[in-house]
Coordinates of C-alpha atoms and ligand atoms in Angstrom, one line a residue:
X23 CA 34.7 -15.3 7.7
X24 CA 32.2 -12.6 6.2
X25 CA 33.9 -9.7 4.4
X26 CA 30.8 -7.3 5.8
X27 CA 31.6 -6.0 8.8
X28 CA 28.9 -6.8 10.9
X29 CA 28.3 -6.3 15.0
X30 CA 30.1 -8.6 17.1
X31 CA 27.0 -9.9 19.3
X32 CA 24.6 -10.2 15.9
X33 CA 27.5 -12.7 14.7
X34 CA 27.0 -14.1 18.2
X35 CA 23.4 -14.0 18.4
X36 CA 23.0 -15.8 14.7
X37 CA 25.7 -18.2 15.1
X38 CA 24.0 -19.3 18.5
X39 CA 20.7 -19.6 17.4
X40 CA 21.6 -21.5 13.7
X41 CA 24.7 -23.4 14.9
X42 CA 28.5 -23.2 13.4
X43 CA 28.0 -24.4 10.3
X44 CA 24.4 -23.2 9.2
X45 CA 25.5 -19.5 11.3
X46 CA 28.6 -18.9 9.0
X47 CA 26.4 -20.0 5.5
X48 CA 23.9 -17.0 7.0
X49 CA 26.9 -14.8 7.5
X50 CA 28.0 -15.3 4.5
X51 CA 25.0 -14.5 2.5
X52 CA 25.8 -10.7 3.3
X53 CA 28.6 -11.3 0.8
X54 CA 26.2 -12.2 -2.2
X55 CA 24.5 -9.7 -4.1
X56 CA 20.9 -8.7 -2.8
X57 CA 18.1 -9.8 -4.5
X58 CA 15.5 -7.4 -6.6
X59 CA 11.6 -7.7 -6.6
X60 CA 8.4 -6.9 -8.1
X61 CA 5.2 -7.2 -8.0
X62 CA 3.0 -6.9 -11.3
X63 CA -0.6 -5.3 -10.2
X64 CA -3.2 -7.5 -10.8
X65 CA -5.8 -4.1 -11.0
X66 CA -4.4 -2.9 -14.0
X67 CA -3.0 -6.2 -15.9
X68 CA -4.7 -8.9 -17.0
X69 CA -3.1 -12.6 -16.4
X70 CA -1.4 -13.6 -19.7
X71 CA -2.2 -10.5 -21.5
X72 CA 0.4 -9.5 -24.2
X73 CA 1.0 -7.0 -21.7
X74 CA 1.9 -8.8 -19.0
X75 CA 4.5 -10.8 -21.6
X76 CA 6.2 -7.6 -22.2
X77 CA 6.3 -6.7 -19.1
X78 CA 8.0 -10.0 -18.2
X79 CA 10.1 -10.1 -21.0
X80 CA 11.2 -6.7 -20.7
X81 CA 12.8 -6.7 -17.4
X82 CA 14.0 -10.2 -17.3
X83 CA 11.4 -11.4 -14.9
X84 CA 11.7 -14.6 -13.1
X85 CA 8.8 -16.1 -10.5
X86 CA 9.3 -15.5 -7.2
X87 CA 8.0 -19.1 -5.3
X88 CA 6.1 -17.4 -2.6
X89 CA 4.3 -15.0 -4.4
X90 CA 1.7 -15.2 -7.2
X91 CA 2.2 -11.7 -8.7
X92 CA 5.9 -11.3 -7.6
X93 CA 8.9 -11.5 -9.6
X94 CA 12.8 -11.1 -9.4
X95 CA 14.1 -8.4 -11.8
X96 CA 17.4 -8.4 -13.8
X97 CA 18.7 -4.6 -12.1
X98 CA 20.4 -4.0 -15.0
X99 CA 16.6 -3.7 -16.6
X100 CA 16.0 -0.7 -14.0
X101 CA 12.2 -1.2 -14.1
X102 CA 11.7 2.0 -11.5
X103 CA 12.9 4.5 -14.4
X104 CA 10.7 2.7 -16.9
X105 CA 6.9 4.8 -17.8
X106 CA 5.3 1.7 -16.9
X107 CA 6.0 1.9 -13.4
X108 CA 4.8 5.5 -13.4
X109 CA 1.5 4.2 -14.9
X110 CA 1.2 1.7 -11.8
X111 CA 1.9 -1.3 -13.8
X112 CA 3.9 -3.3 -11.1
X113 CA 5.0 -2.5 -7.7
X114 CA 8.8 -2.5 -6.5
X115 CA 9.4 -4.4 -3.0
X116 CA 11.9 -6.8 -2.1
X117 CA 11.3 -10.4 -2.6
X118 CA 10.4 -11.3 1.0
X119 CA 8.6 -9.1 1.7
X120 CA 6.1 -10.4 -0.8
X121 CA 5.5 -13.6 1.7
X122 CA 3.9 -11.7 4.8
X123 CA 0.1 -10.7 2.6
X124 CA 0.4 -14.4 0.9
X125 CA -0.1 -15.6 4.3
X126 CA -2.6 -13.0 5.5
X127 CA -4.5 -14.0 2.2
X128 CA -6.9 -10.8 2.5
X129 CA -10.2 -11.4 0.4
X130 CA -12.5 -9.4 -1.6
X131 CA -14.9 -7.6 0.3
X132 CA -13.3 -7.7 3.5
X133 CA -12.5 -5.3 6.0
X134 CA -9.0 -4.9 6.4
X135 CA -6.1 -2.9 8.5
X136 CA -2.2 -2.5 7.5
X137 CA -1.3 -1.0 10.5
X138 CA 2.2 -0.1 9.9
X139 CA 1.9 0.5 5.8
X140 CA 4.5 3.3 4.5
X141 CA 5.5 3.1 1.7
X142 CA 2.9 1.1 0.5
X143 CA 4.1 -3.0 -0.4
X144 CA 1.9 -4.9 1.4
X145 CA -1.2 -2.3 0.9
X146 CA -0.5 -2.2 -2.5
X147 CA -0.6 -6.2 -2.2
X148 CA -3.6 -6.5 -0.3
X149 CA -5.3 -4.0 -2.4
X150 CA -4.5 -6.2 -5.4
X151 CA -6.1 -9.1 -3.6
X152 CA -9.2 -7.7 -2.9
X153 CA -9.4 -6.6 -6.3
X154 CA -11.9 -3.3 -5.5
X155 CA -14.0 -4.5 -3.3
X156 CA -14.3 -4.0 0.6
X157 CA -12.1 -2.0 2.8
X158 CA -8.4 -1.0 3.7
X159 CA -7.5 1.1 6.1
X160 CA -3.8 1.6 5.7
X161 CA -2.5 3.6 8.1
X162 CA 1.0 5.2 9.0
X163 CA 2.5 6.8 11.9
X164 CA 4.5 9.5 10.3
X165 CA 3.2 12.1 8.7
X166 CA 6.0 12.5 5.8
X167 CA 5.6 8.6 5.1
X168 CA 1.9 8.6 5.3
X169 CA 2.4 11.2 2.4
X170 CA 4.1 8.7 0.3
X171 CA 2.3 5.5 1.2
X172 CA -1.2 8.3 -0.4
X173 CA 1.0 8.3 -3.7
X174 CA 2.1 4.6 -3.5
X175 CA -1.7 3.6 -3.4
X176 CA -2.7 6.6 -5.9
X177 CA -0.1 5.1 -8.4
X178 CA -1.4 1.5 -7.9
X179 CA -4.8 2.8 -8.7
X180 CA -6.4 1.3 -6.1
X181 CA -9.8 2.6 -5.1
X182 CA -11.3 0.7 -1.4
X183 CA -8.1 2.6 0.2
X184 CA -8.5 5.1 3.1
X185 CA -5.0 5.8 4.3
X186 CA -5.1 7.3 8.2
X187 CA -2.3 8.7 9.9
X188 CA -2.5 7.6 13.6
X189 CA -0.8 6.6 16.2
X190 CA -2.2 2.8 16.7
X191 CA -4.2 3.4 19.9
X192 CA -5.7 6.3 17.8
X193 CA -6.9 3.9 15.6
X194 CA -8.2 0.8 18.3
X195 CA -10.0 3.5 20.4
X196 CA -11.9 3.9 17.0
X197 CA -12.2 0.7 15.6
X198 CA -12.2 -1.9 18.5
X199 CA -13.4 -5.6 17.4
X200 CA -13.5 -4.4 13.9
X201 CA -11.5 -5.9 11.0
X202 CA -11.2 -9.2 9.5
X203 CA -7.7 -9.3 8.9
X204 CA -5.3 -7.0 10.3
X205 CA -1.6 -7.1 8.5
X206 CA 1.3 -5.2 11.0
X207 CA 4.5 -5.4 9.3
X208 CA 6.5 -4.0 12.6
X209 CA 9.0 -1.1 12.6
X210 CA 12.0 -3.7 13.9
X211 CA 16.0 -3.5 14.2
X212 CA 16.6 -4.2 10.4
X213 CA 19.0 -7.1 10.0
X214 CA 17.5 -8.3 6.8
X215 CA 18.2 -4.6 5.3
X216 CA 22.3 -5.2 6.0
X217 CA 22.9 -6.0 3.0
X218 CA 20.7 -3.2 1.3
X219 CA 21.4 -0.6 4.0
X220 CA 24.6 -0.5 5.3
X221 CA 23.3 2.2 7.5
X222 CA 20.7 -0.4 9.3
X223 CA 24.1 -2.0 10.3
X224 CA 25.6 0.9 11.8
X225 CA 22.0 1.6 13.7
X226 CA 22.4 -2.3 15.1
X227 CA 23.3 -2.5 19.0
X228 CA 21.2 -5.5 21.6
X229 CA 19.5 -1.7 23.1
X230 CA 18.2 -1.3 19.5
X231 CA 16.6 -4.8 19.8
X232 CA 15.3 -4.3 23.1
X233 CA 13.7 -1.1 22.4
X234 CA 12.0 -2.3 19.3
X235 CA 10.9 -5.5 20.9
X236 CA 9.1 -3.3 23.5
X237 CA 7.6 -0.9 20.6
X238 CA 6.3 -4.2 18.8
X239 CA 5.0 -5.6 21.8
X240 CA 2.9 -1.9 22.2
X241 CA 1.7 -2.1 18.3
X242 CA 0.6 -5.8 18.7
X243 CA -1.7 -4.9 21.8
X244 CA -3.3 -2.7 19.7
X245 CA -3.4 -4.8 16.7
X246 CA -5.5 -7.5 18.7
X247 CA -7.8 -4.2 20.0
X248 CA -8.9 -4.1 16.4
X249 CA -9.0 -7.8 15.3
X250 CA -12.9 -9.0 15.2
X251 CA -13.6 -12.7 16.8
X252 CA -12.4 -15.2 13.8
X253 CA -10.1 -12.0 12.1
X254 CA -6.6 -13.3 11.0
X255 CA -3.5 -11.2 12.1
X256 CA -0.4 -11.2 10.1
X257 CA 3.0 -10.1 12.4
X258 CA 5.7 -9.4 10.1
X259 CA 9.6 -8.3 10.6
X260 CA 12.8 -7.9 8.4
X261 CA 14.9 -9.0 11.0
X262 CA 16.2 -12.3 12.1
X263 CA 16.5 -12.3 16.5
X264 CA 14.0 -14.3 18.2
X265 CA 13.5 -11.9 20.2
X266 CA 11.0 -9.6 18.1
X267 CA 10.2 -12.1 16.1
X268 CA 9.0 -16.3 18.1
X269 CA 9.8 -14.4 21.3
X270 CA 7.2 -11.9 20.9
X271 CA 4.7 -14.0 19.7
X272 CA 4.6 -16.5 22.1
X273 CA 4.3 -13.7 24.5
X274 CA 1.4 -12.6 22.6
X275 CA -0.3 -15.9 22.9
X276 CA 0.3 -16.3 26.8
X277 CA -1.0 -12.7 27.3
X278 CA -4.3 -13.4 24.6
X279 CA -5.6 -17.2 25.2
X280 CA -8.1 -16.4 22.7
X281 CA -5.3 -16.0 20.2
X282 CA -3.8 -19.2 18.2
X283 CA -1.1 -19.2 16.0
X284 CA -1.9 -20.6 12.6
X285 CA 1.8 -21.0 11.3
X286 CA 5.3 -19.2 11.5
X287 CA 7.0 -18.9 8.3
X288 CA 11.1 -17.9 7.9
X289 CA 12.4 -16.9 4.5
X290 CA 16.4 -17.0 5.5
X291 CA 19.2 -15.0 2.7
X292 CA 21.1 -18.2 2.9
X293 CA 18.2 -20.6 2.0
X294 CA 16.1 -18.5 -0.5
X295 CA 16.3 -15.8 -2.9
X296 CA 15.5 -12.8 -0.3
X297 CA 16.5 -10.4 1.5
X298 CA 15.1 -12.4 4.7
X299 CA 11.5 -12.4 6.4
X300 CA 9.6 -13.3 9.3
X301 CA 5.8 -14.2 9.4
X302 CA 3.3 -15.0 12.4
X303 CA -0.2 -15.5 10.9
X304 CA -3.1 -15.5 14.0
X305 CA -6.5 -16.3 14.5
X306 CA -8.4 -15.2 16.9
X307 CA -11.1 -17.5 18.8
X308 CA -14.6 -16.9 17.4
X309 CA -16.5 -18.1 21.1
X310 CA -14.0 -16.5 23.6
X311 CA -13.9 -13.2 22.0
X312 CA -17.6 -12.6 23.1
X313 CA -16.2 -12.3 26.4
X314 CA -14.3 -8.8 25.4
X315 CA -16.7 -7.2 22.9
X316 CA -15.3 -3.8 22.8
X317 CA -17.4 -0.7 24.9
X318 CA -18.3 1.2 22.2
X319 CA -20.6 3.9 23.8
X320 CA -18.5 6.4 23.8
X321 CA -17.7 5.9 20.0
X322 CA -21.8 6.5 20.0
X323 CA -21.9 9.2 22.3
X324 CA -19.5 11.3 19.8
X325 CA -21.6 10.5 16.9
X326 CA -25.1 11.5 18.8
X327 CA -23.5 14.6 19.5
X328 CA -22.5 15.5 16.3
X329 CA -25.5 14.5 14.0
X330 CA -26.6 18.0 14.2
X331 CA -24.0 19.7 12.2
X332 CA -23.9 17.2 9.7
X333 CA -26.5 18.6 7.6
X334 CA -24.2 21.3 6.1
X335 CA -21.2 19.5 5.2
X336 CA -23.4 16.7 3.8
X337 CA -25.5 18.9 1.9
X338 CA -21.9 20.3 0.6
X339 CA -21.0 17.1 -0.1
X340 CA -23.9 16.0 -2.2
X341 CA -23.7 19.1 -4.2
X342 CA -20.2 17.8 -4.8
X343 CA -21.2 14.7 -5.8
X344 CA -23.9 16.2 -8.2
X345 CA -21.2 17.9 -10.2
X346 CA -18.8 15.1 -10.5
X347 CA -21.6 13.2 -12.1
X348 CA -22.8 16.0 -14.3
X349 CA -19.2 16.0 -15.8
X350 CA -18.8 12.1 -16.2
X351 CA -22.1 12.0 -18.2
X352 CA -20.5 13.3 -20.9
X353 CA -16.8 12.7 -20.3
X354 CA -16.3 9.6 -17.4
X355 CA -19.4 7.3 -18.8
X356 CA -17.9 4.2 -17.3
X357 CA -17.9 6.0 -13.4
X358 CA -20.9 4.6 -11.9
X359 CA -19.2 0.9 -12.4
X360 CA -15.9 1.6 -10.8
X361 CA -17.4 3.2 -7.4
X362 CA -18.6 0.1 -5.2
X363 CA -20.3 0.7 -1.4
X364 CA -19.6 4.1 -0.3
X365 CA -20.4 7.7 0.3
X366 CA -19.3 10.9 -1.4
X367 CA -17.4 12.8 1.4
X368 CA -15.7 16.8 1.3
X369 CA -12.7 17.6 2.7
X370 CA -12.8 21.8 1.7
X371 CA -12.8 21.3 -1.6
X372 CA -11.9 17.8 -2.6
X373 CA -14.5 15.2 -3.2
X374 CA -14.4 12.1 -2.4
X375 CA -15.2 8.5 -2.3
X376 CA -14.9 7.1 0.7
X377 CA -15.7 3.1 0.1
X378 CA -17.2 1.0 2.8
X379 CA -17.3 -2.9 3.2
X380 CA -20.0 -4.9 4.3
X381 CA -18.7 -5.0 7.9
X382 CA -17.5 -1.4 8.3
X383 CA -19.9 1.5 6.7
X384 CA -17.4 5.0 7.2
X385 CA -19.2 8.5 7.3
X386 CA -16.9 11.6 7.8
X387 CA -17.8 11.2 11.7
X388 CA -15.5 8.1 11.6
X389 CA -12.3 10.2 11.5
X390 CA -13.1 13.4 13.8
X391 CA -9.9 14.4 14.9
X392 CA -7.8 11.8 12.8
X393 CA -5.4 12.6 10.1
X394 CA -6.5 11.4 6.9
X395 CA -4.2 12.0 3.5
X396 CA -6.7 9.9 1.5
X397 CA -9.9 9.5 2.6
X398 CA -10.3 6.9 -0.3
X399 CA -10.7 7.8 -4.1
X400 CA -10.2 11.6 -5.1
X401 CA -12.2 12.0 -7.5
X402 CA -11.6 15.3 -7.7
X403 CA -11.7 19.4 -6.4
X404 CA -15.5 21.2 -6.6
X405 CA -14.9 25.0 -7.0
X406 CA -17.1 27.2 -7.3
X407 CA -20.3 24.9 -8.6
X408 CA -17.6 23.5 -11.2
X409 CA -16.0 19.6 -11.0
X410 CA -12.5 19.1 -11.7
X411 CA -11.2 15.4 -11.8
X412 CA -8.4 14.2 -9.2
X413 CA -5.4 12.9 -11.1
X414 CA -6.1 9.7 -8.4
X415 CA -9.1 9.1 -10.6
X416 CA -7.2 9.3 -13.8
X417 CA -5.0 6.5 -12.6
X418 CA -7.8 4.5 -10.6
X419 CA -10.0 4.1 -14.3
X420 CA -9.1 2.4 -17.4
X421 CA -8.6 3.4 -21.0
X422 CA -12.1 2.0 -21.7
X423 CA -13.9 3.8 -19.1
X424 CA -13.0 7.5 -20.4
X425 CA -14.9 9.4 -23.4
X426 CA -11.4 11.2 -24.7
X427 CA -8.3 9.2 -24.6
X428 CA -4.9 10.4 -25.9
X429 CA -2.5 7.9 -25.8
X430 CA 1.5 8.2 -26.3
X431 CA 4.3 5.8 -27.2
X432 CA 6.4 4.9 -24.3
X433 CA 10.3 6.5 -25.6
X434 CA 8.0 8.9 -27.7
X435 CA 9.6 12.6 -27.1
X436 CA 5.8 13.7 -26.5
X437 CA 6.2 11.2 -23.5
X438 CA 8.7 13.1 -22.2
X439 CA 7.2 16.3 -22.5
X440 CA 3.6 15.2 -20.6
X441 CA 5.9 14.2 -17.7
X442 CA 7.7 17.0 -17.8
X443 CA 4.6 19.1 -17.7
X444 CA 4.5 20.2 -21.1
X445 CA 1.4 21.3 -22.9
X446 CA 1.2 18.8 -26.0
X447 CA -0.5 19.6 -29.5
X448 CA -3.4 17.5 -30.4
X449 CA -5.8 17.0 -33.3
X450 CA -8.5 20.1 -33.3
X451 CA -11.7 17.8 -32.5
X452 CA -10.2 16.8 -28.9
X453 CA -12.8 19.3 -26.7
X454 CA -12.8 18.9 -23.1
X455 CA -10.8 16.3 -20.2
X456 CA -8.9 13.7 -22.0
X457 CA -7.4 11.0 -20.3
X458 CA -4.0 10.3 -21.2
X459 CA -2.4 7.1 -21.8
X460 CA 0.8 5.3 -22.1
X461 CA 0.9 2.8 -24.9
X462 CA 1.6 -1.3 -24.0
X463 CA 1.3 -3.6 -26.5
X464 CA -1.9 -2.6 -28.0
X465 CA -3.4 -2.0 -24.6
X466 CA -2.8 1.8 -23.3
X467 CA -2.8 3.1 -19.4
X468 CA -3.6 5.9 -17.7
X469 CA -0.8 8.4 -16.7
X470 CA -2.6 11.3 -15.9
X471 CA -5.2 14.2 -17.3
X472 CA -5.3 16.9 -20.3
X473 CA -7.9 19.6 -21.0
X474 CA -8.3 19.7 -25.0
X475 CA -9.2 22.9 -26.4
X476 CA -8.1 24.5 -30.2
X477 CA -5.8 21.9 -31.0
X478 CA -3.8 21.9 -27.5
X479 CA -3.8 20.0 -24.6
X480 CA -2.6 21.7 -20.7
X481 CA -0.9 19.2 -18.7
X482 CA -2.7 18.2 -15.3
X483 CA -0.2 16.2 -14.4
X484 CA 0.0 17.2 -10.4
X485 CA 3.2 19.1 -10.1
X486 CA 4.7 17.0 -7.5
X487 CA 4.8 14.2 -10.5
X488 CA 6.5 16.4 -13.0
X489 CA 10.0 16.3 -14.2
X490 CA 10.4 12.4 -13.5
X491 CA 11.5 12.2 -17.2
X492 CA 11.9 8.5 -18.5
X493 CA 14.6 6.9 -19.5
X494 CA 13.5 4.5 -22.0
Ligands
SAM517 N1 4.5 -2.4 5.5 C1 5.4 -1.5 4.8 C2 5.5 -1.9 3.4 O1 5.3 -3.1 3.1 O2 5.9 -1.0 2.5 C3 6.7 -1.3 5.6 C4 6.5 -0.9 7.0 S1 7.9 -0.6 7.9 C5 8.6 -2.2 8.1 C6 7.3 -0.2 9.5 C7 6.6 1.1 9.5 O3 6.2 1.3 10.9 C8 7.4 2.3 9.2 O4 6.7 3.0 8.1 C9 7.4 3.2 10.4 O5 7.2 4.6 10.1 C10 6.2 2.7 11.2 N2 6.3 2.9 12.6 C11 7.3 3.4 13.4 N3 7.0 3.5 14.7 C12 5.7 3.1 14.8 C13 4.8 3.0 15.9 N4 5.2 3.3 17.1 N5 3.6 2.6 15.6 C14 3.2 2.3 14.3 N6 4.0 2.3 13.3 C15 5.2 2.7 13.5

């Protein structure tokens, strides 16, 4: 007998769908201490750097079989509190969870949707797999966790990132027939969060199954909307009923014959080290798909209408653009590498990048009328004829690319006080933006921008990121 209480009809559900024997090991597993994950971000460390060592070292970091980048943690290590993780050195999700985007297998250059995405795992996973190039759309139905899943990818430093905020028939009325892989990590009842959550317990009833079973079944439609003929889909839940998990998907297949499923994968807490997943990964036919190319005339009927007003905001944005590249002349040399296929884009006063991909060029006409926290890379706010660079940009560039670079020790007191917002005293010579750093093993990251003037620097550290003092 399990000593967690759990729901009569889940025991009844799981014992029934494993067997006695198998059922009880499952039950039990909610007795056993949950698991802890990371994953280290392959933008910002190199594979079998001294940095990476440390970083391994350091928080007792064992490999995690499903997952390149991903690694158990020793909790004790707290890796969350450390100033690496403020400087987007890894990623915190739970072990599982790490399986869904291995499947997926995004690729460089791609176009790509996370449907579902706050707070920001399997973006910041896919990000890391298409290393720069292409295009994600992440999006996220509420607005509060659409907020958070901006600073996730911010942190990460990832720069092909637009994150929407839609509801997902906002987005396939947009973007019918368009990506090549579409990742939806489905809003589900939560079983595998038991033993994390002991709130997702007391949420539990069948009617919660049902209900998300139904929601799941809505997302999916508009997940296949989106997927272009040949484009992989990735279904992925926390929770362990066949019902929105095989159930759903078979359905899926009988309702979409141009669907087929490539494979199913089950990471169970009883068998593995993990919380508990489940993974569908889809393709859909590249012949029958012709039969439903998308009507997209009235998507070209908006943009005709339009065109006219463009020229001002465009002309805005240029100027914009101007500016920002005025100011990395002499203090962001290394800019014009980092930016791939794109478009400058102005949203009031914050500039832009907004990346594009081979298969999907975005102007600002693409989102009339959508919510969009990050319209991809901020690279910063244009006032009055002046550039000012987006603290996004600080953490999306490396030490290397910056002409000023001030770089503190990580349990340094000076640390401290740049996190806490401090203005820090520097040598009289530092003149203008200075990117500061956090010190790694004789590399040094990003954390965030300085204005040098008279032996001071002011802290740009947004204020929303102040005050998170470390502990190491
Ligand atoms: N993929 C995320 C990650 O790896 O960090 C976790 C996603 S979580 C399992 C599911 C998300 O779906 C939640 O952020 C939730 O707000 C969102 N959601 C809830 N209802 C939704 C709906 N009707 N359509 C789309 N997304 C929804």
């Amino acid at each position: 007998m399990s000593k967690t209480v759990l729901p009569t009809f889940f025991h009844d559900i799981m014992t029934s769908m494993l067997g006695k024997a198998e059922g009880q090991a499952f039950l039990d597993s909610y007795d056993k201490p949950r698991t802890y994950g990371l994953r280290i971000n392959m933008l910002k460390i190199h594979p079998d750097s001294a940095e990476e060592h440390d970083i391994k070292q350091r928080f007792g970091l064992e490999e995690i079989p499903w997952c390149e980048d991903g690694y158990y943690y020793d909790v004790e290590t707290r890796p969350g509190k450390h100033p690496y993780h403020a400087a987007g050195l890894y990623y915190i999700q739970e072990p599982s969870a790490m399986s869904a985007v291995e499947l997926l297998a995004p690729q460089p250059g791609e176009t790509v949707l996370d449907l579902a995405a706050a707070p920001g795992g399997k973006t910041t996973q896919i990000a890391a797999k298409m290393a720069g190039k292409g295009l994600l759309v992440s999006n996220e139905i509420h607005p509060q966790r659409a907020r958070i899943l901006a600073e996730n990818v911010e942190r990460f430093g990832a720069r092909n990132v637009v994150v929407t905020q839609a509801a997902p028939d906002e987005l396939s009325a947009r973007f019918p027939l368009a990506f090549d892989r579409i990742m939806l990590d489905a809003p589900c009842s939560g079983e595998g969060m038991f033993r994390k959550d002991p709130d997702a317990i007391a949420e539990w009833s069948p009617q919660a199954v049902e209900l998300c079973a139904a929601r799941q079944w809505d997302i999916l439609k508009e997940a296949v909307a989106m997927l272009k003929p040949g484009g992989w889909l990735a279904y992925s839940t926390c929770t362990f009923n066949r019902q929105e998990n095989e159930e759903t998907i078979a359905r899926l297949l009988e309702h979409y014959p141009d669907l087929k499923l490539l494979t199913e994968k089950r990471i169970w807490p009883h068998l593995h080290q993990g919380e508990g997943h489940y993974v569908a990964l889809m393709q859909r036919d590249q012949d029958q798909a012709n039969d439903i190319v998308a009507d997209q005339t009235h998507l070209k009927g908006k943009r005709g209408k339009k065109r006219n007003r463009e020229d001002h905001p465009h002309k805005m944005a240029s100027a914009a653009y101007e500016a920002c590249l005025d100011w990395a002349r002499s203090d962001l040399p290394g800019l014009g590498n980092l930016l791939g296929g794109g478009m400058p884009i102005l949203f009031g006063e914050s500039l832009y990048w907004l990346p594009s991909s081979a298969g999907m060029q975005l102007t600002p006409q693409s989102f009339e009328g959508l919510r969009i926290p990050r319209a991809g890379l901020h690279l910063g706010e244009y006032k009055k004829g002046r550039f000012q660079p987006a603290h996004a940009l600080a953490m999306a560039i490396s030490s290397y690319d910056a002409a000023l670079v001030y770089t503190l020790k990580a349990g340094s007191s000076e640390l401290a006080a740049y996190f806490h917002g401090d203005t820090l005293t520097v040598p009289e010579h530092y003149r203008g933006w200075c990117l500061v750093t956090l010190e790694c093993e004789g590399a040094s990251f990003p954390i965030g921008w300085g204005k040098a003037s008279r032996g001071q620097l002011k802290n740009h550290l947004p204020k929303g990121l102040r005050q998170q003092s470390p502990t190491h």
